PDB file of N, CA and C in Angstrom:
ATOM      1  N   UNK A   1       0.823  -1.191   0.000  1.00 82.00           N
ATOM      2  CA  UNK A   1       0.000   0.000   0.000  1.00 82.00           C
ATOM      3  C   UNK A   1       0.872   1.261   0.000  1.00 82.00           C
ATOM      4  N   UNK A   2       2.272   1.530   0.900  1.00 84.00           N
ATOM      5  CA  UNK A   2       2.983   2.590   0.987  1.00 84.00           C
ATOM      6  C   UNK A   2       3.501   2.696  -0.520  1.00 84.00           C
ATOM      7  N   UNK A   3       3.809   1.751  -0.710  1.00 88.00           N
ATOM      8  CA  UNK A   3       4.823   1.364  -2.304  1.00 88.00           C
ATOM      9  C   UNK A   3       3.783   2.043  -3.254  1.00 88.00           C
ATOM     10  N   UNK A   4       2.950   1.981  -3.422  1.00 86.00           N
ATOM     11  CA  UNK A   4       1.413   2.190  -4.503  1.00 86.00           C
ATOM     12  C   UNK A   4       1.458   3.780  -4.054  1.00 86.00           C
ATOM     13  N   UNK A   5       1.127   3.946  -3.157  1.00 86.00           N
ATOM     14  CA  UNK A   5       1.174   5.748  -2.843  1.00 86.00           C
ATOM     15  C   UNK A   5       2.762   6.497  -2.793  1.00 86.00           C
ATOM     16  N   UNK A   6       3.513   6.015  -2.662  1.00 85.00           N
ATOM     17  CA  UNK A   6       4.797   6.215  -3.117  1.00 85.00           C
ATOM     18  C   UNK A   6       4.688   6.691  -4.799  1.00 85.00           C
ATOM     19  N   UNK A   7       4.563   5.376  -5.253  1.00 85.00           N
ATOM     20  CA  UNK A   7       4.564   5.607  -7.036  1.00 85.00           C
ATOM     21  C   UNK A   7       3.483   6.902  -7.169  1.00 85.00           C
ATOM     22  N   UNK A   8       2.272   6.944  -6.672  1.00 89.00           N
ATOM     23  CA  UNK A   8       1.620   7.793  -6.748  1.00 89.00           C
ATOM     24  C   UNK A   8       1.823   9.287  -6.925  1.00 89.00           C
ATOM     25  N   UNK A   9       2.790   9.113  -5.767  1.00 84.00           N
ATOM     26  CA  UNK A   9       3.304  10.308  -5.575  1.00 84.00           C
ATOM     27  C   UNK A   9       4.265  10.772  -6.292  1.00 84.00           C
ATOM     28  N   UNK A  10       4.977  10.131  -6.837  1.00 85.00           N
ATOM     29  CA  UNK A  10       6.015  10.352  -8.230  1.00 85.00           C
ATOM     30  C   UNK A  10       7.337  10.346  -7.364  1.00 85.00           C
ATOM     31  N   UNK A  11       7.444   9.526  -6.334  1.00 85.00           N
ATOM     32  CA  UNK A  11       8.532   9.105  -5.164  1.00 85.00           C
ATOM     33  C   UNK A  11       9.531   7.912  -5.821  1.00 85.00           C
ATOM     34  N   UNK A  12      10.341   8.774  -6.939  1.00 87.00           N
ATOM     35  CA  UNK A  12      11.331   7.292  -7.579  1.00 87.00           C
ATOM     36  C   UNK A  12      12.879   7.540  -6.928  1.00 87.00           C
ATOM     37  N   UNK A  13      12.867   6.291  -7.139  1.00 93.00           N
ATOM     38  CA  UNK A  13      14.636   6.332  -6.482  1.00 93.00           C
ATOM     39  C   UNK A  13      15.526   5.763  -7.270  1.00 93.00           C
ATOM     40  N   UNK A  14      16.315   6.381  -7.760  1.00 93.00           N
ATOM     41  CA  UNK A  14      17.703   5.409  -8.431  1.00 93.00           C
ATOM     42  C   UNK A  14      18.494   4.302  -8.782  1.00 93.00           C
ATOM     43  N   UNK A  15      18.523   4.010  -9.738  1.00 93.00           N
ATOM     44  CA  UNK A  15      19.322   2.452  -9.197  1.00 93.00           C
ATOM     45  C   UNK A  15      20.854   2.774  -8.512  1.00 93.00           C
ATOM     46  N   UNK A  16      21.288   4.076  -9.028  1.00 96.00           N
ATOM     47  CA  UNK A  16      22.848   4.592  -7.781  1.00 96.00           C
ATOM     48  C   UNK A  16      22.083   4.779  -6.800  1.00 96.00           C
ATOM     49  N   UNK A  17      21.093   5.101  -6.272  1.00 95.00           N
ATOM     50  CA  UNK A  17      20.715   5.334  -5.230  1.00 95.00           C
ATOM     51  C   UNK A  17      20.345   4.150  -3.653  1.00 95.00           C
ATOM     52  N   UNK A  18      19.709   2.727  -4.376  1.00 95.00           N
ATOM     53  CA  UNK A  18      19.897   2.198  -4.300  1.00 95.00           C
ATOM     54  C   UNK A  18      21.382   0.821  -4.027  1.00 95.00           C
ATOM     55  N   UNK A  19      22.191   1.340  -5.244  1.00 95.00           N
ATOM     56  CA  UNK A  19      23.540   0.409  -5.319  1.00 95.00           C
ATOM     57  C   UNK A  19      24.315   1.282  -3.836  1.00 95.00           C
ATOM     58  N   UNK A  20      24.667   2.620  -3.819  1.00 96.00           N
ATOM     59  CA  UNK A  20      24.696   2.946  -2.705  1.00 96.00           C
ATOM     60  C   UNK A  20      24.385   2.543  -1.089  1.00 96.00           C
ATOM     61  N   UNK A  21      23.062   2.523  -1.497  1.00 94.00           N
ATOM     62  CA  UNK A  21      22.700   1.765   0.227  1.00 94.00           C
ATOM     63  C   UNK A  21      23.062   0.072   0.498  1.00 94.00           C
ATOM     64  N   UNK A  22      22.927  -0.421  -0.885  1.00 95.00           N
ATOM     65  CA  UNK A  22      24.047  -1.724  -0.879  1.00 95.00           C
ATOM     66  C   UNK A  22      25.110  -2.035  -0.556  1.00 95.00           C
ATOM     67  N   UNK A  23      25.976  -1.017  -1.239  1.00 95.00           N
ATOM     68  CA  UNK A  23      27.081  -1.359  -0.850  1.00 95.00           C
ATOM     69  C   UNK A  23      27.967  -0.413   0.113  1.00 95.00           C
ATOM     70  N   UNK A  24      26.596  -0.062   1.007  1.00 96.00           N
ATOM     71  CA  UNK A  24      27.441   0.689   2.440  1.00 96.00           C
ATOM     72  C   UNK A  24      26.719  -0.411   3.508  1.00 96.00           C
ATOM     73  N   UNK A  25      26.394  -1.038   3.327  1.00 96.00           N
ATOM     74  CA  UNK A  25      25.641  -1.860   4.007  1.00 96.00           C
ATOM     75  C   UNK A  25      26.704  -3.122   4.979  1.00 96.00           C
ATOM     76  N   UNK A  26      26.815  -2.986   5.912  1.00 97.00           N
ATOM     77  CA  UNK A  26      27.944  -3.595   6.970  1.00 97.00           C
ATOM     78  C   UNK A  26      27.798  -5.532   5.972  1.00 97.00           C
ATOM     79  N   UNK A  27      26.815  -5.864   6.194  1.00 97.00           N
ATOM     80  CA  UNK A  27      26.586  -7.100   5.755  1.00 97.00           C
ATOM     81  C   UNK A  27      27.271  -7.402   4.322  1.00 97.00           C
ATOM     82  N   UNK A  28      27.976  -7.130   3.442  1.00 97.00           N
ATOM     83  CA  UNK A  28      28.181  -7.492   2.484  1.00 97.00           C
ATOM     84  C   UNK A  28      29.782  -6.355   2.194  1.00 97.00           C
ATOM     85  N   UNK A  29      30.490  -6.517   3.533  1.00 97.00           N
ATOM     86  CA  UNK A  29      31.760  -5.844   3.658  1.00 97.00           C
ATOM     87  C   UNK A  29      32.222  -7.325   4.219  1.00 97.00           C
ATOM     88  N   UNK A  30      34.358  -6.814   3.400  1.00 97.00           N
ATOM     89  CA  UNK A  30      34.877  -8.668   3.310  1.00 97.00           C
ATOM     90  C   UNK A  30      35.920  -8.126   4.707  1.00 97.00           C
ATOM     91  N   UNK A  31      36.628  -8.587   5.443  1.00 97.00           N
ATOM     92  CA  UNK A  31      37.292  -8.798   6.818  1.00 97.00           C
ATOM     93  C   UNK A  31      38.433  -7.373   6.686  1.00 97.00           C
ATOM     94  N   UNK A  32      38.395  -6.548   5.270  1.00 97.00           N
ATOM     95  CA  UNK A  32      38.939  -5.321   5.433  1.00 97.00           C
ATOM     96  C   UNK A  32      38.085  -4.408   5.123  1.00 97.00           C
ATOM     97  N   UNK A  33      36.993  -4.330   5.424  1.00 96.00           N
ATOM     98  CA  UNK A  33      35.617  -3.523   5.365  1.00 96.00           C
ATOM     99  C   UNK A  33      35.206  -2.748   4.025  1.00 96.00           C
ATOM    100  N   UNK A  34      35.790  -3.840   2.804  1.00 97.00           N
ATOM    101  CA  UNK A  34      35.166  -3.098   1.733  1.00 97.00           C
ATOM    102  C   UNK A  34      33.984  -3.909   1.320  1.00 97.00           C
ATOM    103  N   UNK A  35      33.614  -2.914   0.294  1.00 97.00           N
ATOM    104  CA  UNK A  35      32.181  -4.559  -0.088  1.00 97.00           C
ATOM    105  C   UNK A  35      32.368  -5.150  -1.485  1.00 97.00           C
ATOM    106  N   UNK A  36      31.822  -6.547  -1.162  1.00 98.00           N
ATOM    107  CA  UNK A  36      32.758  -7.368  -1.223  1.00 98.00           C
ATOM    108  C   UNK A  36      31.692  -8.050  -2.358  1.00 98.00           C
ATOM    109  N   UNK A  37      31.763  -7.931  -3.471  1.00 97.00           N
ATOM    110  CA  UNK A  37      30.575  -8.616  -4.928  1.00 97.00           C
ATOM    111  C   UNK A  37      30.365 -10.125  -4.661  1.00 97.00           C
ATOM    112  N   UNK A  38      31.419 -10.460  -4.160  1.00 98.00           N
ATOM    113  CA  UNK A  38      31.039 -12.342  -3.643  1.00 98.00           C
ATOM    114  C   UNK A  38      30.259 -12.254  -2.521  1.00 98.00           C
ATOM    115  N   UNK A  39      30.245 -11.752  -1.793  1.00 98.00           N
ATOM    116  CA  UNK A  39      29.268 -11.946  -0.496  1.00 98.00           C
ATOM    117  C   UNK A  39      28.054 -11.716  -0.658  1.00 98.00           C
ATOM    118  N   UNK A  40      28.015 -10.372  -1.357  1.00 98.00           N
ATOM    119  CA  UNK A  40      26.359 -10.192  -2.140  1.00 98.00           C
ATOM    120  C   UNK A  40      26.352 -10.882  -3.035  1.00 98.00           C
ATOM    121  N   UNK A  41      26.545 -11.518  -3.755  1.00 97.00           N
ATOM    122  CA  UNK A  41      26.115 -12.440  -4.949  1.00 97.00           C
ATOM    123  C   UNK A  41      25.721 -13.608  -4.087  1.00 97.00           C
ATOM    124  N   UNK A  42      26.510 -14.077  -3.000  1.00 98.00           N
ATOM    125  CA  UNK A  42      26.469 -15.462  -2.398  1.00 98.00           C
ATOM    126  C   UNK A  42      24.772 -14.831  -1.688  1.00 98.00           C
ATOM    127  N   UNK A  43      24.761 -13.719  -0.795  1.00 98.00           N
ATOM    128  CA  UNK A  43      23.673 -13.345  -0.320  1.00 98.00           C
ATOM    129  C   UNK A  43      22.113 -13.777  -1.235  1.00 98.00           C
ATOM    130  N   UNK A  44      22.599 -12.845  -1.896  1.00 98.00           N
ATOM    131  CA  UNK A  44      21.224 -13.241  -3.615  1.00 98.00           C
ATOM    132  C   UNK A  44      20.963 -14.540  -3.076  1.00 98.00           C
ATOM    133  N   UNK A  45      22.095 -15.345  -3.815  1.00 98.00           N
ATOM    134  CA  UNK A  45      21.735 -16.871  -3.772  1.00 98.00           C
ATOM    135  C   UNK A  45      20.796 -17.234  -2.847  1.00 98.00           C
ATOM    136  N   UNK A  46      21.478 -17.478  -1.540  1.00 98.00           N
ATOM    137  CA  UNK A  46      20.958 -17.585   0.084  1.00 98.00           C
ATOM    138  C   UNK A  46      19.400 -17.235  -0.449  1.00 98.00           C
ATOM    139  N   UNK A  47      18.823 -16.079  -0.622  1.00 97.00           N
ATOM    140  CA  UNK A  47      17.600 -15.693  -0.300  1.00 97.00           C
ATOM    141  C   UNK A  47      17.261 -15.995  -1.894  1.00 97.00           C
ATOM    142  N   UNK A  48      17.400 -16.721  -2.756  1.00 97.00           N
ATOM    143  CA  UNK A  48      17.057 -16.664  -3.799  1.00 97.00           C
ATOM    144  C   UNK A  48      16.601 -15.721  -5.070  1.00 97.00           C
ATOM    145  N   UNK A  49      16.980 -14.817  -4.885  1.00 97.00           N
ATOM    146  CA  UNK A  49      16.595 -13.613  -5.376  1.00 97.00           C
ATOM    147  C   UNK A  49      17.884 -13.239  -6.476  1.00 97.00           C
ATOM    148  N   UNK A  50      17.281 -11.987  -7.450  1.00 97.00           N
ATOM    149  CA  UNK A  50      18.430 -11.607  -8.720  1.00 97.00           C
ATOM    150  C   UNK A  50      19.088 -10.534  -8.069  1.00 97.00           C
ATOM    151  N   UNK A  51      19.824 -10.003  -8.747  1.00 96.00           N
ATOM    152  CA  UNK A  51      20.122  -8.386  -8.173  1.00 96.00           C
ATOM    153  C   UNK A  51      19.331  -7.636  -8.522  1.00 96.00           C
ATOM    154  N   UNK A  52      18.703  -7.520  -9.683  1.00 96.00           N
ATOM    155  CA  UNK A  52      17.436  -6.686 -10.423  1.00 96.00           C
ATOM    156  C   UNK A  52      16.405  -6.591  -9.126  1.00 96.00           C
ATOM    157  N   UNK A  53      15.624  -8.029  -8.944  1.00 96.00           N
ATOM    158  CA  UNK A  53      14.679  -7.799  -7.977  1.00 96.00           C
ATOM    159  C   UNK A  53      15.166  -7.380  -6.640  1.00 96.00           C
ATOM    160  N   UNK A  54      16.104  -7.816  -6.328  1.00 96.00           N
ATOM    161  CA  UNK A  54      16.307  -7.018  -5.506  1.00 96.00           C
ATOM    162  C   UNK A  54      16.940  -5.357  -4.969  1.00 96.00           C
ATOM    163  N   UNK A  55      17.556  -4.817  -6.390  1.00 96.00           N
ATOM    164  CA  UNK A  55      17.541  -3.168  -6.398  1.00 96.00           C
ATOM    165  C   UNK A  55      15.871  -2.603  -6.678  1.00 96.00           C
ATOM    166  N   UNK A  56      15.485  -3.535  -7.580  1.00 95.00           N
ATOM    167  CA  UNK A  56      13.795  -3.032  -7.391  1.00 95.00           C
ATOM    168  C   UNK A  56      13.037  -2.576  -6.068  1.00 95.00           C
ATOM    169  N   UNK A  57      13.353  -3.919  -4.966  1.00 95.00           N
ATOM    170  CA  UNK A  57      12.748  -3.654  -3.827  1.00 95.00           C
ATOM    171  C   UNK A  57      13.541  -2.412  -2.491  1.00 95.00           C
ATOM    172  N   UNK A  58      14.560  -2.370  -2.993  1.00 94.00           N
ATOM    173  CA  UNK A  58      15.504  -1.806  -2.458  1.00 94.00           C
ATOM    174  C   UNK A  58      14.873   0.000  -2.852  1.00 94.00           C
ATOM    175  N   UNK A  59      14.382   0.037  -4.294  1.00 94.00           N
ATOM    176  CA  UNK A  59      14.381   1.337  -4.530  1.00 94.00           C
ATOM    177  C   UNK A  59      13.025   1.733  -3.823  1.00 94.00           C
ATOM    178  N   UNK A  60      11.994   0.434  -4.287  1.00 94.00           N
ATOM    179  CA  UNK A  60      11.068   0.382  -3.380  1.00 94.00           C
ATOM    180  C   UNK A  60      10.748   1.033  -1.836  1.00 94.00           C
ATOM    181  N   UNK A  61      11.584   0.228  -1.117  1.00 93.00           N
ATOM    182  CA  UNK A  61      11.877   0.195   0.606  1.00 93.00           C
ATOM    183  C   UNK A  61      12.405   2.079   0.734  1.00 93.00           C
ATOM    184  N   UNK A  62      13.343   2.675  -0.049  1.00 94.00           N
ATOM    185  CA  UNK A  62      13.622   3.675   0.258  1.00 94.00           C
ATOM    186  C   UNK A  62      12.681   4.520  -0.088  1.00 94.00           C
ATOM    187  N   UNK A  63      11.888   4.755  -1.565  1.00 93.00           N
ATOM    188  CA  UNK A  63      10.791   5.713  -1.970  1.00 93.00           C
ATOM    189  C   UNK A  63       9.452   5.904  -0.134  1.00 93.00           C
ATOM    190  N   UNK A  64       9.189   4.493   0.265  1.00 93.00           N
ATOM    191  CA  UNK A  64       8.772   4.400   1.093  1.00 93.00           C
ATOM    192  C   UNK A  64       8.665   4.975   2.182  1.00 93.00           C
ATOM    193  N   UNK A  65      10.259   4.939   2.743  1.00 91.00           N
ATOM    194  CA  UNK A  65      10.993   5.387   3.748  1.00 91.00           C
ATOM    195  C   UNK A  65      10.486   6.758   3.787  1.00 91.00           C
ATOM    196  N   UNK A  66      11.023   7.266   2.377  1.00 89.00           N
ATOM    197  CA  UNK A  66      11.078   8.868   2.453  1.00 89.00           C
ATOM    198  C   UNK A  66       9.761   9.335   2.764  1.00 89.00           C
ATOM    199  N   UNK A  67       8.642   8.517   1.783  1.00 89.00           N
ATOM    200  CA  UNK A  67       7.182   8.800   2.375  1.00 89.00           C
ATOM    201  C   UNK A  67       6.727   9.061   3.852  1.00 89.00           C
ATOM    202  N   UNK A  68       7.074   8.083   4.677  1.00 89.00           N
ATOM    203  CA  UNK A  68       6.936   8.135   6.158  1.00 89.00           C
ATOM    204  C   UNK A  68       7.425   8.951   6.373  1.00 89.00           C
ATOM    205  N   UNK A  69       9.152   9.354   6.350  1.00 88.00           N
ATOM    206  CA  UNK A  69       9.522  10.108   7.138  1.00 88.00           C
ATOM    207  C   UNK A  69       8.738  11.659   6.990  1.00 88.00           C
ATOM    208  N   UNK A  70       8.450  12.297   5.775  1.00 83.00           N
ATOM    209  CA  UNK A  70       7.614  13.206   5.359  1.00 83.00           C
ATOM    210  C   UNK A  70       6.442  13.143   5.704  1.00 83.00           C
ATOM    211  N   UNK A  71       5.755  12.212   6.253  1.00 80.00           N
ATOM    212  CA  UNK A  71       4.463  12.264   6.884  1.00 80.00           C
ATOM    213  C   UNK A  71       4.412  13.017   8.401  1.00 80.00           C
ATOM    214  N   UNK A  72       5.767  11.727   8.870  1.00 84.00           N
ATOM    215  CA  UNK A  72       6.341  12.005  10.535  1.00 84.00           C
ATOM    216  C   UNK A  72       6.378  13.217  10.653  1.00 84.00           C
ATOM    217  N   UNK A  73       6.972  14.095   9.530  1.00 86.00           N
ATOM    218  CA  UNK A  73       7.522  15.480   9.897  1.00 86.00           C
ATOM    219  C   UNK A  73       6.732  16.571   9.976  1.00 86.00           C
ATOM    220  N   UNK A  74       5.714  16.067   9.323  1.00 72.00           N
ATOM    221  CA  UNK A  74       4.572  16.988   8.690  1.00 72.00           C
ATOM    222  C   UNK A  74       3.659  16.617   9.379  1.00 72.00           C
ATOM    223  N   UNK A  75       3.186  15.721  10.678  1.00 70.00           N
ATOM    224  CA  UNK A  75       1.894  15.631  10.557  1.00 70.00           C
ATOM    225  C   UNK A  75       0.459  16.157  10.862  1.00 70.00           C
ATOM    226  N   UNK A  76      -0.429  16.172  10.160  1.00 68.00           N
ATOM    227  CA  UNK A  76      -1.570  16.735   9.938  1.00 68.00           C
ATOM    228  C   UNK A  76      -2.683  16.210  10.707  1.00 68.00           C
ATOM    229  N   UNK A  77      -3.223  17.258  11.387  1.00 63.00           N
ATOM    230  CA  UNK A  77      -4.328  16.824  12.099  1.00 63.00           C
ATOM    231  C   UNK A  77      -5.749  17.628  11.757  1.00 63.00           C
ATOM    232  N   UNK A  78      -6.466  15.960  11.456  1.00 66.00           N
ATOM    233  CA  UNK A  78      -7.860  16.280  11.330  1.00 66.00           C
ATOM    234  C   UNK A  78      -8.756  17.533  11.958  1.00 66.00           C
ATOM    235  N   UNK A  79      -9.428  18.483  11.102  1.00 67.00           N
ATOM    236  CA  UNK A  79     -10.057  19.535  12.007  1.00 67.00           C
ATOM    237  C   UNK A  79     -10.698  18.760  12.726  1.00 67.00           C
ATOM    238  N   UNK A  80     -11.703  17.802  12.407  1.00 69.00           N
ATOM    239  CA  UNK A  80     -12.727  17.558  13.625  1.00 69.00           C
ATOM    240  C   UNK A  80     -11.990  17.510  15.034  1.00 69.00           C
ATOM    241  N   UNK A  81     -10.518  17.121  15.299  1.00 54.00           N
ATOM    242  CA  UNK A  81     -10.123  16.528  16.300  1.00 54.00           C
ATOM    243  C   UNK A  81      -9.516  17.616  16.478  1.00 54.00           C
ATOM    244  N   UNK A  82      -9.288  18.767  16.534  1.00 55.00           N
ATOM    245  CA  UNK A  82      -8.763  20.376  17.160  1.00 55.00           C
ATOM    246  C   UNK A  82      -9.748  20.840  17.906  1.00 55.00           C
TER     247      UNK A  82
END
């Protein structure tokens, strides 16, 4: 439902935008803290998933994010309830 009003809203996100939050992401850094294309590829595997679908959901999860947080910041209260 957030994802649908997201798009709605014309809330798109990048695929750098996305590859970014990937690959700052502690989980897929190799024992000298860079990140590391075998660990995320092995990851994919693990959860069965492509990289496609998963920068999809990724761009997804953030358009989202930003939605909430812009709600949080803003929020609006019903006249009846003033």
């Amino acid at each position: 439902l957030l994802v649908e009003e997201a798009k709605k809203l014309g809330l798109e996100v990048s695929d750098e935008a996305a590859i970014n939050e990937i690959s700052s992401n502690p989980q897929f850094r190799d024992d000298k803290g860079q990140f590391s294309r075998a660990i995320f590829l092995a990851f994919l595997k693990n959860i069965g998933e492509t990289e496609q679908s998963l920068l999809r959901k990724m761009r997804e999860g953030i358009a989202v994010r930003a939605l909430v947080e812009t709600l949080m910041a803003n929020p609006a209260v019903p006249a009846p309830l003033l």
